[in-house]
Amino acid sequence: MPQTRSNDARRKSNSGRGGKGAATQTATRASIPISEADLATYRLVQAQFDAQKKAAKEAEDAGKELLDAEDDPSTDQGGRPRKKRKSATQPVQPVLSEGEDEIASRLQPVNAIDRTLDAEMSHEEDEEPPNAGDDEGLHMDLDGMDVDEVDIDTDSDVLEGNANNEISFVAADIVQSNVDPRSRSRSVAPKTPGRMALGSKKQVMSTLNAANTSKVVEKDFSPRTLKLALASKSHVRTRTVFDEPFPRNNKISRINFAWTTIKESAFASEDVEVRQAFKRATDNINLKSKLMKFTLYGRTGLVSSIISKAREKVRAYYGLSGDPECVKKDVEWLLKSSHFVYGDINLKERTVDKMKPFGAQLIIDIIEAQWFPSTSRSKLDLETTNRIYEKRDLPLNVILLVVTAIEHALKEWSTNGRKATQITFSEDTARLSYERHLRHWKFFESQMKAWPAWWRKTVLEQIL
């Protein structure tokens, strides 16, 4: 046995110095035929790789297998909320219970965050896209499906409640520029069968491109499919509030976000026609594309509506009137360190109540006007309002989206103290603002764990 180990060691030593002889020996070994067992293992592994590739390719098809889940749909979204009393626009009275008084007394001043916010806002301005004020189309094309969602442009003619829900697409020029210019100069009358086939294909692609760059309106759907489209358009507003206010900015994520919204709307419905429309859309790429585009209009419409309400109210709430230069200085101070989100703002003295973060009454007023109006409640927001009633909790995204809209409306006063200069609400800039206010919120949450839940409850109780 010891001799065997010595021989092994000697062979290893020789293999290290083998040079040309070792290479020859290796080549000889490499020529040995593969055994049946090794070949079977290789084929098994290769089959697994092929299966994984096939599964990945079919992942975007929203899956026919998911239709089996229709046998166990979600229950109704809940009854119509009770009629609420019109809330007063008075600020929250500082009457606290013993527990709430303890929370307020333990909440630390936030002088430290002022410097952090100044640095973050400066950093945000540095990172802001050079064309942040311009319309930026998000052209998405995956496996023949195209979903265009332009940045939210509240200066356009898009009005919520339009008879046909018509929305113009600023991204149309961007998409059109992607068309091969050579296809425009070639004759559409082919001389040979081969060219005829090619020409027919180009005509189909041209038709698809034209459809992808046009707006989608209610009359584009059959009555059955329109039910699904409207349900999805409403549900995407709820998902914006409860799930993802800003989905990731890439085509796969956008398509998945839109299609998941449509699928959830179909499964939650007890209407047979809605489910039939969904089943038909899974096999119709053109219809699927229209549904996804129409669904995303709901998200754009929600943010546009919040922006409009913020624009209507900031001037009166913050007292933006008088000498234009003074107004510009007031706005500059309000935006600095996010002073505008605090309660008890005194522009003359340049003071706020640091014990009332996110306590500006304007935040509460806009939330009430958007989701809890005393009259003419939007049907598109009914699902969101019902869920808030059911949970008896105000989603954090409601507060942060409103704060983001107020900040945007104030920035429109920063260049001209006489009147607001409307700025396009771009997706990238809005995301930066939202994420900064989210960090602001989490800072207070780290200082006092009970404060966030208590404040959301307080705001909701005042509204209801």
Tab-separated table of C-alpha atoms in Angstrom:
chain	number	residue	atom	x	y	z
A	1	MET	CA	0.000	0.000	0.000
A	2	PRO	CA	2.765	2.545	0.841
A	3	GLN	CA	4.391	1.658	-2.451
A	4	THR	CA	1.133	2.452	-4.253
A	5	ARG	CA	0.997	5.958	-2.766
A	6	SER	CA	4.623	6.505	-3.823
A	7	ASN	CA	3.815	5.478	-7.377
A	8	ASP	CA	0.818	7.812	-7.404
A	9	ALA	CA	2.956	10.687	-6.190
A	10	ARG	CA	5.570	9.875	-8.819
A	11	ARG	CA	2.968	9.860	-11.572
A	12	LYS	CA	1.622	13.234	-10.438
A	13	SER	CA	5.131	14.654	-10.384
A	14	ASN	CA	5.794	13.360	-13.861
A	15	SER	CA	2.522	14.814	-15.118
A	16	GLY	CA	3.637	18.253	-13.956
A	17	ARG	CA	6.860	17.976	-15.957
A	18	GLY	CA	5.428	16.005	-18.832
A	19	GLY	CA	5.693	18.711	-21.469
A	20	LYS	CA	5.057	17.328	-24.915
A	21	GLY	CA	4.587	13.750	-23.692
A	22	ALA	CA	1.850	14.831	-21.304
A	23	ALA	CA	0.065	16.714	-24.045
A	24	THR	CA	0.192	13.644	-26.264
A	25	GLN	CA	-1.190	11.512	-23.482
A	26	THR	CA	-4.006	13.999	-22.873
A	27	ALA	CA	-4.903	14.045	-26.536
A	28	THR	CA	-4.981	10.262	-26.535
A	29	ARG	CA	-7.316	10.217	-23.579
A	30	ALA	CA	-9.578	12.843	-25.144
A	31	SER	CA	-10.131	10.575	-28.112
A	32	ILE	CA	-11.704	7.874	-25.964
A	33	PRO	CA	-15.399	7.490	-26.952
A	34	ILE	CA	-18.056	8.865	-24.535
A	35	SER	CA	-19.905	6.173	-22.664
A	36	GLU	CA	-23.644	5.683	-23.044
A	37	ALA	CA	-24.204	6.791	-19.432
A	38	ASP	CA	-22.302	10.065	-19.965
A	39	LEU	CA	-24.159	10.677	-23.224
A	40	ALA	CA	-27.501	10.112	-21.501
A	41	THR	CA	-26.534	12.575	-18.758
A	42	TYR	CA	-25.510	15.166	-21.363
A	43	ARG	CA	-28.803	14.786	-23.213
A	44	LEU	CA	-30.738	15.156	-19.948
A	45	VAL	CA	-28.923	18.383	-19.045
A	46	GLN	CA	-29.366	19.719	-22.588
A	47	ALA	CA	-33.085	18.941	-22.437
A	48	GLN	CA	-33.350	20.850	-19.177
A	49	PHE	CA	-31.640	23.889	-20.727
A	50	ASP	CA	-33.990	23.759	-23.715
A	51	ALA	CA	-36.985	23.547	-21.392
A	52	GLN	CA	-35.790	26.574	-19.434
A	53	LYS	CA	-35.337	28.601	-22.623
A	54	LYS	CA	-38.790	27.618	-23.825
A	55	ALA	CA	-40.347	28.545	-20.485
A	56	ALA	CA	-38.637	31.940	-20.517
A	57	LYS	CA	-39.848	32.611	-24.053
A	58	GLU	CA	-43.433	31.817	-23.119
A	59	ALA	CA	-43.367	33.727	-19.826
A	60	GLU	CA	-44.752	36.898	-21.414
A	61	ASP	CA	-47.821	35.182	-22.818
A	62	ALA	CA	-49.784	35.753	-19.634
A	63	GLY	CA	-50.377	32.165	-19.750
A	64	LYS	CA	-53.348	30.213	-20.800
A	65	GLU	CA	-52.689	28.012	-17.817
A	66	LEU	CA	-53.576	30.960	-15.597
A	67	LEU	CA	-57.118	30.812	-16.891
A	68	ASP	CA	-57.636	27.755	-14.718
A	69	ALA	CA	-57.609	30.096	-11.766
A	70	GLU	CA	-60.901	31.565	-12.950
A	71	ASP	CA	-62.720	28.887	-11.013
A	72	ASP	CA	-61.678	30.630	-7.783
A	73	PRO	CA	-62.107	34.365	-8.465
A	74	SER	CA	-61.768	37.066	-5.867
A	75	THR	CA	-64.885	38.226	-4.142
A	76	ASP	CA	-66.581	41.471	-4.900
A	77	GLN	CA	-64.649	44.570	-4.058
A	78	GLY	CA	-67.011	45.512	-1.311
A	79	GLY	CA	-70.134	47.523	-1.031
A	80	ARG	CA	-70.532	51.153	-1.832
A	81	PRO	CA	-69.067	53.277	0.937
A	82	ARG	CA	-71.465	55.025	3.187
A	83	LYS	CA	-72.198	58.677	2.483
A	84	LYS	CA	-69.748	60.774	4.403
A	85	ARG	CA	-70.139	64.081	6.063
A	86	LYS	CA	-68.329	66.966	4.442
A	87	SER	CA	-65.268	67.551	6.505
A	88	ALA	CA	-64.240	70.959	7.645
A	89	THR	CA	-61.118	72.490	6.208
A	90	GLN	CA	-59.898	73.402	9.678
A	91	PRO	CA	-56.547	72.033	10.784
A	92	VAL	CA	-56.322	69.098	13.150
A	93	GLN	CA	-56.901	70.329	16.680
A	94	PRO	CA	-53.990	69.651	19.030
A	95	VAL	CA	-56.090	67.654	21.476
A	96	LEU	CA	-54.134	64.518	22.308
A	97	SER	CA	-54.755	61.549	24.517
A	98	GLU	CA	-52.129	60.484	27.033
A	99	GLY	CA	-50.587	57.997	24.590
A	100	GLU	CA	-50.601	60.490	21.724
A	101	ASP	CA	-49.166	63.195	23.956
A	102	GLU	CA	-46.334	60.840	24.838
A	103	ILE	CA	-45.654	60.222	21.154
A	104	ALA	CA	-45.597	63.943	20.432
A	105	SER	CA	-43.323	64.684	23.379
A	106	ARG	CA	-40.838	62.010	22.343
A	107	LEU	CA	-40.681	63.048	18.679
A	108	GLN	CA	-37.260	64.563	18.103
A	109	PRO	CA	-36.681	67.861	16.292
A	110	VAL	CA	-35.547	67.422	12.733
A	111	ASN	CA	-32.928	70.098	12.357
A	112	ALA	CA	-30.513	67.403	11.255
A	113	ILE	CA	-32.670	66.436	8.314
A	114	ASP	CA	-32.699	69.967	6.897
A	115	ARG	CA	-29.082	69.704	5.784
A	116	THR	CA	-29.729	66.228	4.399
A	117	LEU	CA	-32.736	67.406	2.391
A	118	ASP	CA	-30.818	70.399	1.043
A	119	ALA	CA	-28.050	68.094	-0.139
A	120	GLU	CA	-30.533	65.639	-1.643
A	121	MET	CA	-32.457	68.347	-3.485
A	122	SER	CA	-29.204	69.749	-4.847
A	123	HIS	CA	-28.173	66.243	-5.898
A	124	GLU	CA	-31.579	65.727	-7.505
A	125	GLU	CA	-31.193	68.880	-9.563
A	126	ASP	CA	-27.780	67.668	-10.735
A	127	GLU	CA	-29.211	64.306	-11.778
A	128	GLU	CA	-32.348	65.722	-13.379
A	129	PRO	CA	-32.515	64.764	-17.047
A	130	PRO	CA	-31.596	67.640	-19.369
A	131	ASN	CA	-35.014	67.459	-21.021
A	132	ALA	CA	-37.003	66.766	-17.877
A	133	GLY	CA	-39.559	69.332	-18.910
A	134	ASP	CA	-40.119	67.756	-22.292
A	135	ASP	CA	-42.473	64.950	-23.143
A	136	GLU	CA	-40.624	61.638	-23.044
A	137	GLY	CA	-42.301	58.680	-24.734
A	138	LEU	CA	-41.839	55.229	-23.338
A	139	HIS	CA	-42.032	53.041	-26.448
A	140	MET	CA	-42.352	49.373	-25.631
A	141	ASP	CA	-42.353	46.554	-28.102
A	142	LEU	CA	-42.183	42.928	-27.026
A	143	ASP	CA	-43.175	39.973	-29.185
A	144	GLY	CA	-45.420	42.116	-31.352
A	145	MET	CA	-47.040	43.897	-28.419
A	146	ASP	CA	-46.574	47.629	-28.079
A	147	VAL	CA	-47.404	49.704	-25.024
A	148	ASP	CA	-46.749	53.443	-25.239
A	149	GLU	CA	-47.070	55.536	-22.118
A	150	VAL	CA	-45.843	59.069	-22.406
A	151	ASP	CA	-44.768	61.113	-19.416
A	152	ILE	CA	-47.685	62.727	-17.697
A	153	ASP	CA	-48.448	65.947	-19.521
A	154	THR	CA	-51.119	67.887	-17.686
A	155	ASP	CA	-50.849	70.711	-20.193
A	156	SER	CA	-52.403	68.629	-22.949
A	157	ASP	CA	-56.069	68.419	-23.806
A	158	VAL	CA	-56.472	65.231	-21.794
A	159	LEU	CA	-59.314	65.716	-19.354
A	160	GLU	CA	-60.562	63.104	-16.967
A	161	GLY	CA	-64.113	62.122	-17.776
A	162	ASN	CA	-63.848	62.763	-21.521
A	163	ALA	CA	-66.730	61.165	-23.364
A	164	ASN	CA	-64.431	58.846	-25.262
A	165	ASN	CA	-61.524	58.823	-22.817
A	166	GLU	CA	-59.379	60.167	-25.607
A	167	ILE	CA	-55.715	60.677	-24.828
A	168	SER	CA	-53.261	62.082	-27.336
A	169	PHE	CA	-49.868	60.429	-27.621
A	170	VAL	CA	-46.864	62.706	-27.686
A	171	ALA	CA	-44.666	59.654	-28.187
A	172	ALA	CA	-46.093	59.050	-31.664
A	173	ASP	CA	-43.245	60.895	-33.370
A	174	ILE	CA	-40.688	58.842	-31.498
A	175	VAL	CA	-42.306	55.584	-32.528
A	176	GLN	CA	-42.748	56.733	-36.114
A	177	SER	CA	-39.060	57.577	-36.327
A	178	ASN	CA	-38.268	53.920	-35.673
A	179	VAL	CA	-39.886	52.867	-38.960
A	180	ASP	CA	-37.368	51.912	-41.625
A	181	PRO	CA	-37.246	54.946	-43.974
A	182	ARG	CA	-36.473	52.655	-46.912
A	183	SER	CA	-39.937	51.143	-46.643
A	184	ARG	CA	-41.454	54.514	-47.544
A	185	SER	CA	-39.568	54.885	-50.823
A	186	ARG	CA	-40.169	51.408	-52.164
A	187	SER	CA	-43.071	50.620	-54.452
A	188	VAL	CA	-46.056	48.946	-52.835
A	189	ALA	CA	-46.862	47.094	-56.082
A	190	PRO	CA	-44.594	44.026	-56.112
A	191	LYS	CA	-43.707	42.435	-59.452
A	192	THR	CA	-42.989	38.941	-58.227
A	193	PRO	CA	-44.669	36.565	-55.773
A	194	GLY	CA	-41.628	36.867	-53.495
A	195	ARG	CA	-41.872	40.627	-53.455
A	196	MET	CA	-45.595	40.415	-53.000
A	197	ALA	CA	-45.127	38.419	-49.824
A	198	LEU	CA	-42.550	40.906	-48.619
A	199	GLY	CA	-44.790	43.819	-49.464
A	200	SER	CA	-47.740	42.248	-47.678
A	201	LYS	CA	-45.621	41.787	-44.574
A	202	LYS	CA	-44.568	45.422	-44.703
A	203	GLN	CA	-48.164	46.528	-45.070
A	204	VAL	CA	-49.097	44.521	-41.993
A	205	MET	CA	-46.197	45.997	-40.007
A	206	SER	CA	-47.150	49.474	-41.210
A	207	THR	CA	-50.702	48.895	-40.023
A	208	LEU	CA	-49.449	47.696	-36.632
A	209	ASN	CA	-47.163	50.703	-36.295
A	210	ALA	CA	-50.035	53.040	-37.134
A	211	ALA	CA	-52.201	51.338	-34.528
A	212	ASN	CA	-49.442	51.496	-31.936
A	213	THR	CA	-48.927	55.235	-32.380
A	214	SER	CA	-52.605	56.148	-32.263
A	215	LYS	CA	-54.739	56.791	-29.229
A	216	VAL	CA	-57.056	54.118	-27.911
A	217	VAL	CA	-60.618	55.150	-27.088
A	218	GLU	CA	-63.669	53.361	-25.750
A	219	LYS	CA	-65.213	52.919	-29.188
A	220	ASP	CA	-62.226	50.766	-30.185
A	221	PHE	CA	-63.611	47.952	-28.020
A	222	SER	CA	-66.664	45.760	-28.310
A	223	PRO	CA	-69.212	46.157	-25.474
A	224	ARG	CA	-67.898	42.993	-23.832
A	225	THR	CA	-64.239	43.998	-24.038
A	226	LEU	CA	-65.053	47.551	-22.946
A	227	LYS	CA	-66.197	46.190	-19.587
A	228	LEU	CA	-62.764	44.640	-19.065
A	229	ALA	CA	-60.995	47.791	-20.297
A	230	LEU	CA	-62.849	50.076	-17.874
A	231	ALA	CA	-62.379	47.672	-14.964
A	232	SER	CA	-58.639	47.528	-15.683
A	233	LYS	CA	-58.401	51.297	-16.028
A	234	SER	CA	-59.935	51.639	-12.569
A	235	HIS	CA	-57.864	48.847	-11.036
A	236	VAL	CA	-54.568	50.358	-12.221
A	237	ARG	CA	-55.347	53.459	-10.147
A	238	THR	CA	-55.802	51.241	-7.099
A	239	ARG	CA	-52.516	49.455	-7.799
A	240	THR	CA	-50.790	52.832	-8.141
A	241	VAL	CA	-51.934	53.701	-4.618
A	242	PHE	CA	-51.528	50.340	-2.890
A	243	ASP	CA	-48.715	48.677	-4.872
A	244	GLU	CA	-46.487	50.490	-7.370
A	245	PRO	CA	-46.754	54.256	-7.879
A	246	PHE	CA	-43.789	54.177	-10.270
A	247	PRO	CA	-43.220	50.817	-12.008
A	248	ARG	CA	-39.704	50.157	-13.209
A	249	ASN	CA	-38.909	52.066	-16.370
A	250	ASN	CA	-38.249	49.252	-18.840
A	251	LYS	CA	-40.470	47.680	-21.457
A	252	ILE	CA	-40.771	44.237	-19.875
A	253	SER	CA	-41.735	45.657	-16.485
A	254	ARG	CA	-44.274	48.014	-18.055
A	255	ILE	CA	-45.891	45.251	-20.050
A	256	ASN	CA	-45.979	42.934	-17.043
A	257	PHE	CA	-47.451	45.697	-14.871
A	258	ALA	CA	-50.212	46.456	-17.380
A	259	TRP	CA	-51.042	42.824	-18.158
A	260	THR	CA	-51.070	41.813	-14.483
A	261	THR	CA	-53.533	44.626	-13.845
A	262	ILE	CA	-55.821	43.362	-16.621
A	263	LYS	CA	-55.558	39.774	-15.407
A	264	GLU	CA	-56.388	40.740	-11.808
A	265	SER	CA	-59.374	42.751	-13.029
A	266	ALA	CA	-60.697	39.767	-14.991
A	267	PHE	CA	-60.238	37.282	-12.144
A	268	ALA	CA	-61.856	39.633	-9.629
A	269	SER	CA	-64.954	40.107	-11.779
A	270	GLU	CA	-68.039	37.923	-11.510
A	271	ASP	CA	-69.207	39.094	-14.932
A	272	VAL	CA	-68.916	36.232	-17.425
A	273	GLU	CA	-68.461	38.661	-20.317
A	274	VAL	CA	-65.421	40.228	-18.645
A	275	ARG	CA	-63.767	36.821	-18.340
A	276	GLN	CA	-64.640	35.951	-21.903
A	277	ALA	CA	-63.052	39.203	-23.057
A	278	PHE	CA	-59.877	38.380	-21.141
A	279	LYS	CA	-59.753	34.882	-22.633
A	280	ARG	CA	-60.100	36.365	-26.117
A	281	ALA	CA	-57.369	38.961	-25.458
A	282	THR	CA	-54.824	36.314	-24.449
A	283	ASP	CA	-54.857	35.005	-28.043
A	284	ASN	CA	-55.112	38.385	-29.796
A	285	ILE	CA	-51.912	40.448	-29.732
A	286	ASN	CA	-53.520	43.548	-31.236
A	287	LEU	CA	-56.361	43.526	-28.704
A	288	LYS	CA	-53.930	42.831	-25.865
A	289	SER	CA	-51.840	45.848	-26.878
A	290	LYS	CA	-54.888	48.137	-26.971
A	291	LEU	CA	-56.059	46.900	-23.582
A	292	MET	CA	-52.670	47.532	-21.991
A	293	LYS	CA	-52.426	51.040	-23.430
A	294	PHE	CA	-55.956	51.893	-22.338
A	295	THR	CA	-55.264	50.472	-18.864
A	296	LEU	CA	-52.181	52.645	-18.374
A	297	TYR	CA	-54.271	55.711	-19.201
A	298	GLY	CA	-55.830	55.191	-15.769
A	299	ARG	CA	-52.495	55.647	-14.028
A	300	THR	CA	-51.689	58.740	-16.081
A	301	GLY	CA	-55.154	60.128	-15.400
A	302	LEU	CA	-54.826	59.650	-11.638
A	303	VAL	CA	-51.537	61.522	-11.351
A	304	SER	CA	-52.784	64.206	-13.735
A	305	SER	CA	-55.871	64.692	-11.565
A	306	ILE	CA	-53.784	65.059	-8.390
A	307	ILE	CA	-51.514	67.572	-10.131
A	308	SER	CA	-54.509	69.633	-11.253
A	309	LYS	CA	-55.872	69.817	-7.712
A	310	ALA	CA	-52.478	70.848	-6.357
A	311	ARG	CA	-52.228	73.616	-8.959
A	312	GLU	CA	-55.663	74.901	-8.015
A	313	LYS	CA	-54.896	75.117	-4.306
A	314	VAL	CA	-51.230	76.077	-3.759
A	315	ARG	CA	-51.653	79.788	-4.471
A	316	ALA	CA	-54.410	80.359	-1.932
A	317	TYR	CA	-53.003	78.014	0.714
A	318	TYR	CA	-49.472	79.452	0.736
A	319	GLY	CA	-50.556	83.018	-0.063
A	320	LEU	CA	-48.614	83.357	-3.301
A	321	SER	CA	-49.647	86.901	-4.237
A	322	GLY	CA	-48.217	90.396	-4.215
A	323	ASP	CA	-44.754	91.411	-5.343
A	324	PRO	CA	-43.431	88.799	-7.807
A	325	GLU	CA	-39.929	88.883	-6.320
A	326	CYS	CA	-41.306	88.264	-2.828
A	327	VAL	CA	-43.399	85.390	-4.161
A	328	LYS	CA	-40.324	83.814	-5.753
A	329	LYS	CA	-38.429	84.087	-2.464
A	330	ASP	CA	-41.368	82.586	-0.572
A	331	VAL	CA	-41.499	79.651	-2.966
A	332	GLU	CA	-37.747	79.180	-2.719
A	333	TRP	CA	-38.009	78.943	1.070
A	334	LEU	CA	-41.010	76.596	0.922
A	335	LEU	CA	-39.114	74.208	-1.333
A	336	LYS	CA	-35.945	74.389	0.750
A	337	SER	CA	-35.746	71.404	3.125
A	338	SER	CA	-39.359	70.602	2.138
A	339	HIS	CA	-40.744	73.269	4.484
A	340	PHE	CA	-44.030	73.121	2.569
A	341	VAL	CA	-44.954	69.707	4.046
A	342	TYR	CA	-45.003	70.892	7.672
A	343	GLY	CA	-47.925	72.212	9.653
A	344	ASP	CA	-48.338	75.801	10.909
A	345	ILE	CA	-46.268	77.448	8.177
A	346	ASN	CA	-45.474	81.135	8.735
A	347	LEU	CA	-44.013	82.626	5.575
A	348	LYS	CA	-43.416	86.023	7.149
A	349	GLU	CA	-41.416	84.634	10.054
A	350	ARG	CA	-39.995	81.761	7.978
A	351	THR	CA	-41.040	79.179	10.568
A	352	VAL	CA	-42.833	75.833	10.609
A	353	ASP	CA	-43.882	73.436	13.349
A	354	LYS	CA	-41.164	70.796	13.198
A	355	MET	CA	-43.378	68.588	15.363
A	356	LYS	CA	-45.883	68.334	12.487
A	357	PRO	CA	-44.077	66.716	9.546
A	358	PHE	CA	-46.446	66.042	6.639
A	359	GLY	CA	-48.938	68.056	8.679
A	360	ALA	CA	-49.785	70.724	6.104
A	361	GLN	CA	-53.556	71.014	5.837
A	362	LEU	CA	-53.185	71.281	2.060
A	363	ILE	CA	-52.131	67.613	1.948
A	364	ILE	CA	-55.353	66.597	3.688
A	365	ASP	CA	-57.485	68.878	1.488
A	366	ILE	CA	-56.149	67.340	-1.735
A	367	ILE	CA	-56.564	63.778	-0.435
A	368	GLU	CA	-60.175	64.548	0.419
A	369	ALA	CA	-60.866	66.211	-2.923
A	370	GLN	CA	-59.368	63.309	-4.887
A	371	TRP	CA	-60.661	60.212	-3.074
A	372	PHE	CA	-63.393	61.422	-0.702
A	373	PRO	CA	-65.321	64.258	-2.386
A	374	SER	CA	-68.710	65.072	-0.929
A	375	THR	CA	-70.218	65.155	-4.437
A	376	SER	CA	-69.557	63.603	-7.841
A	377	ARG	CA	-67.177	60.871	-6.740
A	378	SER	CA	-65.130	59.476	-9.630
A	379	LYS	CA	-66.133	55.948	-10.611
A	380	LEU	CA	-62.515	55.232	-11.507
A	381	ASP	CA	-61.435	55.836	-7.897
A	382	LEU	CA	-64.345	53.951	-6.338
A	383	GLU	CA	-62.324	50.742	-5.947
A	384	THR	CA	-59.536	52.633	-4.160
A	385	THR	CA	-61.964	54.445	-1.870
A	386	ASN	CA	-63.761	51.201	-1.034
A	387	ARG	CA	-60.499	49.525	-0.075
A	388	ILE	CA	-59.472	52.438	2.153
A	389	TYR	CA	-62.863	52.270	3.882
A	390	GLU	CA	-62.473	48.530	4.306
A	391	LYS	CA	-58.945	48.683	5.730
A	392	ARG	CA	-59.549	51.856	7.732
A	393	ASP	CA	-56.013	52.869	6.889
A	394	LEU	CA	-54.644	55.519	4.557
A	395	PRO	CA	-51.950	54.121	2.216
A	396	LEU	CA	-48.628	55.902	2.461
A	397	ASN	CA	-48.553	56.334	-1.324
A	398	VAL	CA	-51.618	58.574	-1.104
A	399	ILE	CA	-49.710	61.040	1.065
A	400	LEU	CA	-46.477	60.826	-0.917
A	401	LEU	CA	-48.145	61.252	-4.316
A	402	VAL	CA	-49.962	64.346	-3.057
A	403	VAL	CA	-46.754	65.793	-1.578
A	404	THR	CA	-44.955	65.144	-4.873
A	405	ALA	CA	-47.738	66.969	-6.742
A	406	ILE	CA	-47.617	69.952	-4.349
A	407	GLU	CA	-43.864	70.248	-4.795
A	408	HIS	CA	-44.277	70.212	-8.566
A	409	ALA	CA	-46.973	72.901	-8.416
A	410	LEU	CA	-44.730	75.102	-6.248
A	411	LYS	CA	-41.833	74.731	-8.684
A	412	GLU	CA	-44.084	76.202	-11.369
A	413	TRP	CA	-44.129	79.424	-9.306
A	414	SER	CA	-40.354	79.534	-8.827
A	415	THR	CA	-39.498	81.194	-12.152
A	416	ASN	CA	-42.306	83.743	-12.389
A	417	GLY	CA	-43.778	85.278	-9.254
A	418	ARG	CA	-46.801	86.650	-11.099
A	419	LYS	CA	-48.245	83.356	-12.242
A	420	ALA	CA	-47.369	79.705	-12.450
A	421	THR	CA	-45.495	78.527	-15.526
A	422	GLN	CA	-46.756	75.036	-16.216
A	423	ILE	CA	-44.061	72.383	-16.354
A	424	THR	CA	-44.574	68.906	-17.764
A	425	PHE	CA	-44.745	66.361	-14.961
A	426	SER	CA	-42.049	63.976	-16.191
A	427	GLU	CA	-41.806	60.397	-14.974
A	428	ASP	CA	-38.127	60.521	-14.001
A	429	THR	CA	-38.359	63.794	-12.073
A	430	ALA	CA	-41.513	62.661	-10.288
A	431	ARG	CA	-39.829	59.431	-9.222
A	432	LEU	CA	-36.878	61.352	-7.730
A	433	SER	CA	-39.225	63.620	-5.799
A	434	TYR	CA	-41.327	60.700	-4.576
A	435	GLU	CA	-38.293	58.725	-3.391
A	436	ARG	CA	-36.880	61.740	-1.545
A	437	HIS	CA	-40.119	62.288	0.350
A	438	LEU	CA	-40.238	58.573	1.100
A	439	ARG	CA	-36.803	58.862	2.738
A	440	HIS	CA	-38.091	61.893	4.614
A	441	TRP	CA	-41.005	59.828	5.921
A	442	LYS	CA	-38.787	56.898	6.896
A	443	PHE	CA	-36.542	59.243	8.848
A	444	PHE	CA	-39.433	60.185	11.115
A	445	GLU	CA	-40.477	56.564	11.297
A	446	SER	CA	-37.012	55.664	12.580
A	447	GLN	CA	-37.260	58.364	15.231
A	448	MET	CA	-40.701	57.316	16.456
A	449	LYS	CA	-42.087	53.942	15.402
A	450	ALA	CA	-45.678	54.700	16.378
A	451	TRP	CA	-45.891	58.071	14.657
A	452	PRO	CA	-46.577	57.009	11.010
A	453	ALA	CA	-49.563	54.792	11.819
A	454	TRP	CA	-50.945	57.364	14.258
A	455	TRP	CA	-50.661	60.193	11.735
A	456	ARG	CA	-52.272	58.242	8.871
A	457	LYS	CA	-55.126	57.317	11.214
A	458	THR	CA	-55.500	60.935	12.318
A	459	VAL	CA	-55.681	62.204	8.733
A	460	LEU	CA	-58.249	59.581	7.742
A	461	GLU	CA	-60.412	60.300	10.805
A	462	GLN	CA	-60.444	63.997	9.983
A	463	ILE	CA	-61.522	63.287	6.397
A	464	LEU	CA	-64.226	60.796	7.359
